[in-house]
mmCIF file with all atom_site columns, C-alpha atoms in Angstrom:
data_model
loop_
_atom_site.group_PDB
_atom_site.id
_atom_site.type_symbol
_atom_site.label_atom_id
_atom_site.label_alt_id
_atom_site.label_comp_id
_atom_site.label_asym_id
_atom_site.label_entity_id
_atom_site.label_seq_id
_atom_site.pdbx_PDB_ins_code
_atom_site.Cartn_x
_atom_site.Cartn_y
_atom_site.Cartn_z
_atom_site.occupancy
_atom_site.B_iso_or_equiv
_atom_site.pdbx_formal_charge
_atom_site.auth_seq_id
_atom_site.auth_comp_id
_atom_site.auth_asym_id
_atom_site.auth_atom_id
_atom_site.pdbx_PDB_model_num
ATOM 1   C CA . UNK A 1 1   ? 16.021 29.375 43.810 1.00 66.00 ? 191 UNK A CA 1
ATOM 2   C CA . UNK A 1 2   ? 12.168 29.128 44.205 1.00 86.00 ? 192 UNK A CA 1
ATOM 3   C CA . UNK A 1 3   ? 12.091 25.438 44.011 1.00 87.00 ? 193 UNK A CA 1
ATOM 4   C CA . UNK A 1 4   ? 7.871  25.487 44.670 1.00 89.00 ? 194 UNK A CA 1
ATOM 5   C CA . UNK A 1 5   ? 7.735  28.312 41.671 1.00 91.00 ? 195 UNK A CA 1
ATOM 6   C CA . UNK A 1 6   ? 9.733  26.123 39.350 1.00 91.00 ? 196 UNK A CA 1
ATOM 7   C CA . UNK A 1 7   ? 7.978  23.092 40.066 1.00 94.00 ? 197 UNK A CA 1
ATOM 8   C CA . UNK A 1 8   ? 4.640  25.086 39.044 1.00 93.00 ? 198 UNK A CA 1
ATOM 9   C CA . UNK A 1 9   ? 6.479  25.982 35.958 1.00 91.00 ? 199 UNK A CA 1
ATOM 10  C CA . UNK A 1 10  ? 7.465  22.826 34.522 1.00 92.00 ? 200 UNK A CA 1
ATOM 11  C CA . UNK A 1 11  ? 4.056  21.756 35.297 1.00 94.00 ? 201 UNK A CA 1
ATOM 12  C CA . UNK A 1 12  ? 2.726  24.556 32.804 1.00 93.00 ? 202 UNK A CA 1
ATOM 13  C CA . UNK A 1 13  ? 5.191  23.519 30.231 1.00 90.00 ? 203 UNK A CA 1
ATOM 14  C CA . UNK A 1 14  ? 2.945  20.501 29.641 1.00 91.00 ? 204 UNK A CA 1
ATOM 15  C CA . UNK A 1 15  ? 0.143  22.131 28.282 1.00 94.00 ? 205 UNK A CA 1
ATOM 16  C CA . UNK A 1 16  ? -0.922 20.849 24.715 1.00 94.00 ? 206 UNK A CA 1
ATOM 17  C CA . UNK A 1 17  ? 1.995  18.018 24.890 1.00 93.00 ? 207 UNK A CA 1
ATOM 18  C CA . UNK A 1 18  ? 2.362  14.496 25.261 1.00 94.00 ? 208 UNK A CA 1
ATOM 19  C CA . UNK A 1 19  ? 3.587  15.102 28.358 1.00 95.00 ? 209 UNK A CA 1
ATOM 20  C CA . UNK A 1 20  ? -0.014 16.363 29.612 1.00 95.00 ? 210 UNK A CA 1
ATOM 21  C CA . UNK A 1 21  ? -1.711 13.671 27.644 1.00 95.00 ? 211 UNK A CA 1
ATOM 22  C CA . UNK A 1 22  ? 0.492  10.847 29.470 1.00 96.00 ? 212 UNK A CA 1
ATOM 23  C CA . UNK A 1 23  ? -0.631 12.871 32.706 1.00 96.00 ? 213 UNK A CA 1
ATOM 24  C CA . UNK A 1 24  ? 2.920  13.649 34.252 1.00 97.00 ? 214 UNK A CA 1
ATOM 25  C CA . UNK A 1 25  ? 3.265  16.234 36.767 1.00 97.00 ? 215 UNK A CA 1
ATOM 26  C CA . UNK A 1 26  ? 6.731  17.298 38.394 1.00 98.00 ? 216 UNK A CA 1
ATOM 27  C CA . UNK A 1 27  ? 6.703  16.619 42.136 1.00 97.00 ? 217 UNK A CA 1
ATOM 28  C CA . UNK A 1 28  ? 10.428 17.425 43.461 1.00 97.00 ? 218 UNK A CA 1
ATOM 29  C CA . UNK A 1 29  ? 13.350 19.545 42.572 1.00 96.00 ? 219 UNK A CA 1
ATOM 30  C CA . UNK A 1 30  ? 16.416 19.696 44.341 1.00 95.00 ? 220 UNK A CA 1
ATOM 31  C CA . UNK A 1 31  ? 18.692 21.435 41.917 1.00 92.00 ? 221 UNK A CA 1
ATOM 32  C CA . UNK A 1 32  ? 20.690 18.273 41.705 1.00 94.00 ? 222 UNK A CA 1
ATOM 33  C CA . UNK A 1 33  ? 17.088 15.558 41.135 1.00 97.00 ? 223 UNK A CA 1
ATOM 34  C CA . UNK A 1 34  ? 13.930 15.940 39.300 1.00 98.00 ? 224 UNK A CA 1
ATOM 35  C CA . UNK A 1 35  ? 11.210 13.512 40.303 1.00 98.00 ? 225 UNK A CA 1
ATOM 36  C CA . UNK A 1 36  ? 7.538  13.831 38.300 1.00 98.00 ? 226 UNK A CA 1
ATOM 37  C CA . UNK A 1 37  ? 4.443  11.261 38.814 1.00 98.00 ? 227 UNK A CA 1
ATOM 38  C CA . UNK A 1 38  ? 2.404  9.666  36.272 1.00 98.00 ? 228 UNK A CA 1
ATOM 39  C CA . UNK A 1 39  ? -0.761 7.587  37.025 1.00 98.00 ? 229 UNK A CA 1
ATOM 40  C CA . UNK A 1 40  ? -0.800 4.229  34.941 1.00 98.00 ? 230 UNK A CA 1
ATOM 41  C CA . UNK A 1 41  ? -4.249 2.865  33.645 1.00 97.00 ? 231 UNK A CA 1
ATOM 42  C CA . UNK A 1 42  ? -5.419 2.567  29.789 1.00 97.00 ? 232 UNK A CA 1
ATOM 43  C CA . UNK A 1 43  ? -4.021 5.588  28.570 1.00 95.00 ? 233 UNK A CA 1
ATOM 44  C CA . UNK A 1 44  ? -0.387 4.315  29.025 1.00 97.00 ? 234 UNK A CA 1
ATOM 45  C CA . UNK A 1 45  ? -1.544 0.862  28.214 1.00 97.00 ? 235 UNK A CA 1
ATOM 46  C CA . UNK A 1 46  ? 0.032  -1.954 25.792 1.00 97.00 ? 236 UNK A CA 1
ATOM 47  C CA . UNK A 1 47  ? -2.495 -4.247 24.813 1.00 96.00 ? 237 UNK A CA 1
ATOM 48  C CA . UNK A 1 48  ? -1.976 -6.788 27.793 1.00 97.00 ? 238 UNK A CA 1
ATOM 49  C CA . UNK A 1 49  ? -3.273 -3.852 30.242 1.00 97.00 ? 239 UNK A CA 1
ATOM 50  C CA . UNK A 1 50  ? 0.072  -3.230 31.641 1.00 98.00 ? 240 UNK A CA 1
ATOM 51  C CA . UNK A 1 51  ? 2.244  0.012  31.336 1.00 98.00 ? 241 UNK A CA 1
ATOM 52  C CA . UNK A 1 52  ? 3.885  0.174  27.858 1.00 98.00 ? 242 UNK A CA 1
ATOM 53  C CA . UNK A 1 53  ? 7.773  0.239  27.848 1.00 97.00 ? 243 UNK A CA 1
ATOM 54  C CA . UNK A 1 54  ? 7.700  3.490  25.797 1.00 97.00 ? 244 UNK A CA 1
ATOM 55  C CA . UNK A 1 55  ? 5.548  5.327  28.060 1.00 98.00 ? 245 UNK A CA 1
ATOM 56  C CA . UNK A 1 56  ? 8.486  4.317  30.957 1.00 98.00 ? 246 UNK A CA 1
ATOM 57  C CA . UNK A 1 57  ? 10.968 5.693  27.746 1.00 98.00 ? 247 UNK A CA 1
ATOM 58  C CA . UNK A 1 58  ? 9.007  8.839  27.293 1.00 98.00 ? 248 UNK A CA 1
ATOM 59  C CA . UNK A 1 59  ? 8.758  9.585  31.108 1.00 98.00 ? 249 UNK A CA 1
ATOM 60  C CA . UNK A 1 60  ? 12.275 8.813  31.462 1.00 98.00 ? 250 UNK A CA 1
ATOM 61  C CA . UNK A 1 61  ? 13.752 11.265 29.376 1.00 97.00 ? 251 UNK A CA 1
ATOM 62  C CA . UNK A 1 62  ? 10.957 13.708 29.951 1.00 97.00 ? 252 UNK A CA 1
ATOM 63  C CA . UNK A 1 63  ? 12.146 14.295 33.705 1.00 98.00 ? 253 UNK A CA 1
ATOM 64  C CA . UNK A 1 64  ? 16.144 13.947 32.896 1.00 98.00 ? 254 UNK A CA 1
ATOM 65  C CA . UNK A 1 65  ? 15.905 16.536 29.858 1.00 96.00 ? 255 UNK A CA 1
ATOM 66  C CA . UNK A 1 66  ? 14.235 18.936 32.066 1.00 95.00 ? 256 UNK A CA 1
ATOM 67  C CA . UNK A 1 67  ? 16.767 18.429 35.313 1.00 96.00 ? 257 UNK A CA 1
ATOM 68  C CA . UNK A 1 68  ? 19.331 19.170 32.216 1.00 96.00 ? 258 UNK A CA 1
ATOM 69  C CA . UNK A 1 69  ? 17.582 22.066 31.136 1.00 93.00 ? 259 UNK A CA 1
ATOM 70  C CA . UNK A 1 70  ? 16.817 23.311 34.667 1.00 94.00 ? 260 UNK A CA 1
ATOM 71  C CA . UNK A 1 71  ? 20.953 23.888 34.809 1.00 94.00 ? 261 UNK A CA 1
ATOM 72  C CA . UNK A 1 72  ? 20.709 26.951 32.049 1.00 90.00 ? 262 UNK A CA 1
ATOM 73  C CA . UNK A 1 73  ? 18.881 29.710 31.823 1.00 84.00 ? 263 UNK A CA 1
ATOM 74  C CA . UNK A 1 74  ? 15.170 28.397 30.760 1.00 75.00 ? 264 UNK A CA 1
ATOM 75  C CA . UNK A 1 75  ? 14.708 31.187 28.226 1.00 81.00 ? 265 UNK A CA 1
ATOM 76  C CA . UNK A 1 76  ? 17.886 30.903 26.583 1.00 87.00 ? 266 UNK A CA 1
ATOM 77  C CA . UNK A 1 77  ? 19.010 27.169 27.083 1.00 89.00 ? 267 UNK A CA 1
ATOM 78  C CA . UNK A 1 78  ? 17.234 23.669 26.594 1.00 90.00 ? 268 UNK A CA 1
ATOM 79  C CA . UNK A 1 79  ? 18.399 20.208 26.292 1.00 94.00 ? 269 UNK A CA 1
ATOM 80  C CA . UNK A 1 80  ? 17.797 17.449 24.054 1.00 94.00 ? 270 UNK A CA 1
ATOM 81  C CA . UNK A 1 81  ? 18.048 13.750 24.817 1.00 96.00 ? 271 UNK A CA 1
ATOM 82  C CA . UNK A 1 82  ? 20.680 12.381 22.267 1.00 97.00 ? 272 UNK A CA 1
ATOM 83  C CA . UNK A 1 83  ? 20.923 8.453  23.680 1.00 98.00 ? 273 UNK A CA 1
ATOM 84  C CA . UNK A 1 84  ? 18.348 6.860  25.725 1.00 98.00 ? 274 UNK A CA 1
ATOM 85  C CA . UNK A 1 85  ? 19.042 3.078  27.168 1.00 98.00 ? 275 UNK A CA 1
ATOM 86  C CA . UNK A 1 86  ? 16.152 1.794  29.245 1.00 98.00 ? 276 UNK A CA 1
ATOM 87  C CA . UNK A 1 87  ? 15.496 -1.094 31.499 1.00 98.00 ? 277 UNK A CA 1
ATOM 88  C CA . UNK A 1 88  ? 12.347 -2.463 32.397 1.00 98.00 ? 278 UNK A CA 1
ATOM 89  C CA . UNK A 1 89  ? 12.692 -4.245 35.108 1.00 98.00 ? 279 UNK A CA 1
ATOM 90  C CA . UNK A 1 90  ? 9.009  -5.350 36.589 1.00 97.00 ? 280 UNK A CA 1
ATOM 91  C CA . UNK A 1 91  ? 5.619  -4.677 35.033 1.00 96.00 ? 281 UNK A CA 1
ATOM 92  C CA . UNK A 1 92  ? 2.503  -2.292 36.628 1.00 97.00 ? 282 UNK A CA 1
ATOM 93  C CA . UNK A 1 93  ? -1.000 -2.513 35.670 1.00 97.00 ? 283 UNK A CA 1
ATOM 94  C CA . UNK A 1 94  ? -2.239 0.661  37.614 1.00 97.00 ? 284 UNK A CA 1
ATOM 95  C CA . UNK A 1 95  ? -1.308 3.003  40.514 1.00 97.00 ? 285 UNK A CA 1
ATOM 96  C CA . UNK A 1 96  ? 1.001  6.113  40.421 1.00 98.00 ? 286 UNK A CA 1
ATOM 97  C CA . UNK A 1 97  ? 4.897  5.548  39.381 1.00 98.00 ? 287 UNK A CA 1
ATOM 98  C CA . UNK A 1 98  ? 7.493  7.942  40.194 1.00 98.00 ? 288 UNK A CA 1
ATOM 99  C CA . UNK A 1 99  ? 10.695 8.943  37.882 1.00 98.00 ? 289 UNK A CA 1
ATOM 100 C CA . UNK A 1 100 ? 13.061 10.239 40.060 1.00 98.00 ? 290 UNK A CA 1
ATOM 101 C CA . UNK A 1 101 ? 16.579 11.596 38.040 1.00 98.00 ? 291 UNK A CA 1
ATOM 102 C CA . UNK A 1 102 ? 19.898 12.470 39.144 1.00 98.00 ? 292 UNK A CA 1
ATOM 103 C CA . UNK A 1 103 ? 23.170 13.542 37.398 1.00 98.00 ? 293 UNK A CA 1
ATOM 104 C CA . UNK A 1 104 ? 25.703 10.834 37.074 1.00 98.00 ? 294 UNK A CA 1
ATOM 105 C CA . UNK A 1 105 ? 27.946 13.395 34.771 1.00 97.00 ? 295 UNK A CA 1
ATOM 106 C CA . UNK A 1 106 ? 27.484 17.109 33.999 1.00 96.00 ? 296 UNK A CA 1
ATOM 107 C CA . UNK A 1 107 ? 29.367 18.347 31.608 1.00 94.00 ? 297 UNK A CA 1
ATOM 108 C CA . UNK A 1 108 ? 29.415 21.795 30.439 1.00 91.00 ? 298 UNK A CA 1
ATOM 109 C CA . UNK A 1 109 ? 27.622 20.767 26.881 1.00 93.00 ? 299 UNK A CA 1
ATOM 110 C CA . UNK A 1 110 ? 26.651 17.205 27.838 1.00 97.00 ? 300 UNK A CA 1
ATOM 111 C CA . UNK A 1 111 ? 25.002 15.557 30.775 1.00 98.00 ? 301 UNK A CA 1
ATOM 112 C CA . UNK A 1 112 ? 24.147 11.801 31.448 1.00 98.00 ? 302 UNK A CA 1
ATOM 113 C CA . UNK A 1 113 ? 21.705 11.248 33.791 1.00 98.00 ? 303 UNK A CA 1
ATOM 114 C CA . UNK A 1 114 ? 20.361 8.064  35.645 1.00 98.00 ? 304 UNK A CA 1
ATOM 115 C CA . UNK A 1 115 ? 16.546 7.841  35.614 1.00 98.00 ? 305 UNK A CA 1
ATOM 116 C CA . UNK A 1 116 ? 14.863 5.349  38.206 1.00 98.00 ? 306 UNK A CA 1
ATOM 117 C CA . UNK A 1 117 ? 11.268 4.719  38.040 1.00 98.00 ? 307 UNK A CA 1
ATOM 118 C CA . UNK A 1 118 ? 9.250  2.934  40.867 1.00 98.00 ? 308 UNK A CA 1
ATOM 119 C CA . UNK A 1 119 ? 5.524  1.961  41.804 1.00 98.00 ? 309 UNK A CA 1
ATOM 120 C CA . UNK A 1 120 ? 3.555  2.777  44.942 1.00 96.00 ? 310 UNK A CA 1
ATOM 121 C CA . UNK A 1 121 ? 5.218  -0.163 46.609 1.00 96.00 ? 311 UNK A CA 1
ATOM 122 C CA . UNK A 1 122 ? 8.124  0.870  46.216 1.00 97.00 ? 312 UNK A CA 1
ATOM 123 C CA . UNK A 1 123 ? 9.319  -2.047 43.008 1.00 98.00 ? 313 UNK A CA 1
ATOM 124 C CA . UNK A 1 124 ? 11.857 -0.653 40.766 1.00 98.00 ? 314 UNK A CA 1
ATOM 125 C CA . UNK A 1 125 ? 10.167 -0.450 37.715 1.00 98.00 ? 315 UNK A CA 1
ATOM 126 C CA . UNK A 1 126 ? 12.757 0.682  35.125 1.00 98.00 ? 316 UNK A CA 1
ATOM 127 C CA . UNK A 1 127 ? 16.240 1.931  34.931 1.00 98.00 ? 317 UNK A CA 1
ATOM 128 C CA . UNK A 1 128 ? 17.439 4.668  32.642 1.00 98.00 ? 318 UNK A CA 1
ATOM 129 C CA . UNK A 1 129 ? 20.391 6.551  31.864 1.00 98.00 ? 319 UNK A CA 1
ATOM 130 C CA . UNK A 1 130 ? 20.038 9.274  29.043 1.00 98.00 ? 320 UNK A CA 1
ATOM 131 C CA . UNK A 1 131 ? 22.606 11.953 27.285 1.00 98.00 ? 321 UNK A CA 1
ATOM 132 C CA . UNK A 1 132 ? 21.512 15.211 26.807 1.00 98.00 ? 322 UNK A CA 1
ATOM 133 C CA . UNK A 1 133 ? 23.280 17.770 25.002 1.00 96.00 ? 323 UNK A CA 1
ATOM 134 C CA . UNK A 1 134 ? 22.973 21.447 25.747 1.00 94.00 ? 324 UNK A CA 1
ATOM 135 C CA . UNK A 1 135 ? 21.599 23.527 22.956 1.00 92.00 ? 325 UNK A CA 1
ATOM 136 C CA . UNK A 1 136 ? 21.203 27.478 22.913 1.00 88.00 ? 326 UNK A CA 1
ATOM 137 C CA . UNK A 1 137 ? 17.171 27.794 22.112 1.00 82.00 ? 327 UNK A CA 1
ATOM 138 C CA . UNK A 1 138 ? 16.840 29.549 18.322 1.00 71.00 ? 328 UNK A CA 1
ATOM 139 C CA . UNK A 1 139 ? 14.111 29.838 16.310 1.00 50.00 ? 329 UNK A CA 1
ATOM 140 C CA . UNK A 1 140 ? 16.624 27.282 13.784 1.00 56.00 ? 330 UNK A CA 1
ATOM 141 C CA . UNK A 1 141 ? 15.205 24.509 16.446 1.00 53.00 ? 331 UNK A CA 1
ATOM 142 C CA . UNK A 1 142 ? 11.445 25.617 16.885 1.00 52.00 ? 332 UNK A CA 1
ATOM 143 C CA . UNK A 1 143 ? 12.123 26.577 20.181 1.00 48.00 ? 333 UNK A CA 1
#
């Protein structure tokens, strides 16, 4: 496994998404952890300047679907989140966070996956866990 040449990948994926408008960019695979990067400032805003809770949602289940996903075979497999519980734990104005997820269960069909998300200093900003469920990709999906 070409861990640099799937990195690169999942970095394409984000073309023309919300994932390239919120600016995340994959950083780390193991096999077993995904960890992506996304700079905070105005574009991830709520209106008291600091980083909205739904961007931490969106970035949250962006990196666990994929480590989900990453388990299959890309062109034939995907995952969905089904149940996302977030907790925000401190608040960040600006800098670069990092999501970083690992498997707490993985299941043949479903996974659940724990989601941390810190600042450059090292504060845990949220706490996730997600479900995904395996689907087979069809054009019945859009995928």
């Amino acid at each position: 496994m070409d861990k640099d040449k799937i990195l690169k990948q999942l970095n394409e994926t984000n073309k023309n998404t919300m994932m390239e408008t919120m600016g995340i960019t994959y950083t780390e695979f193991t096999g077993d952890r995904l960890s992506a990067e996304m700079e905070v400032g105005p574009k991830v805003h709520q209106p008291y300047g600091l980083l909205h809770g739904g961007a931490s949602a969106a970035l949250a289940e962006t990196v666990g679907s994929f480590l989900s996903a990453l388990q299959y075979d890309f062109k034939t497999h995907g995952a969905v989140g089904t149940n996302l519980n977030i907790y925000h734990l401190n608040s960040v104005r600006e800098g670069k966070i990092t999501a970083t997820a690992k498997f707490i269960r993985k299941g043949n069909q479903i996974h659940v996956i724990e989601i941390e998300i810190y600042d450059a200093n090292n504060s845990q900003i949220s706490r996730a866990i997600l479900t995904t469920k395996i689907i087979e990709k069809s054009r019945k999906f859009g995928i």
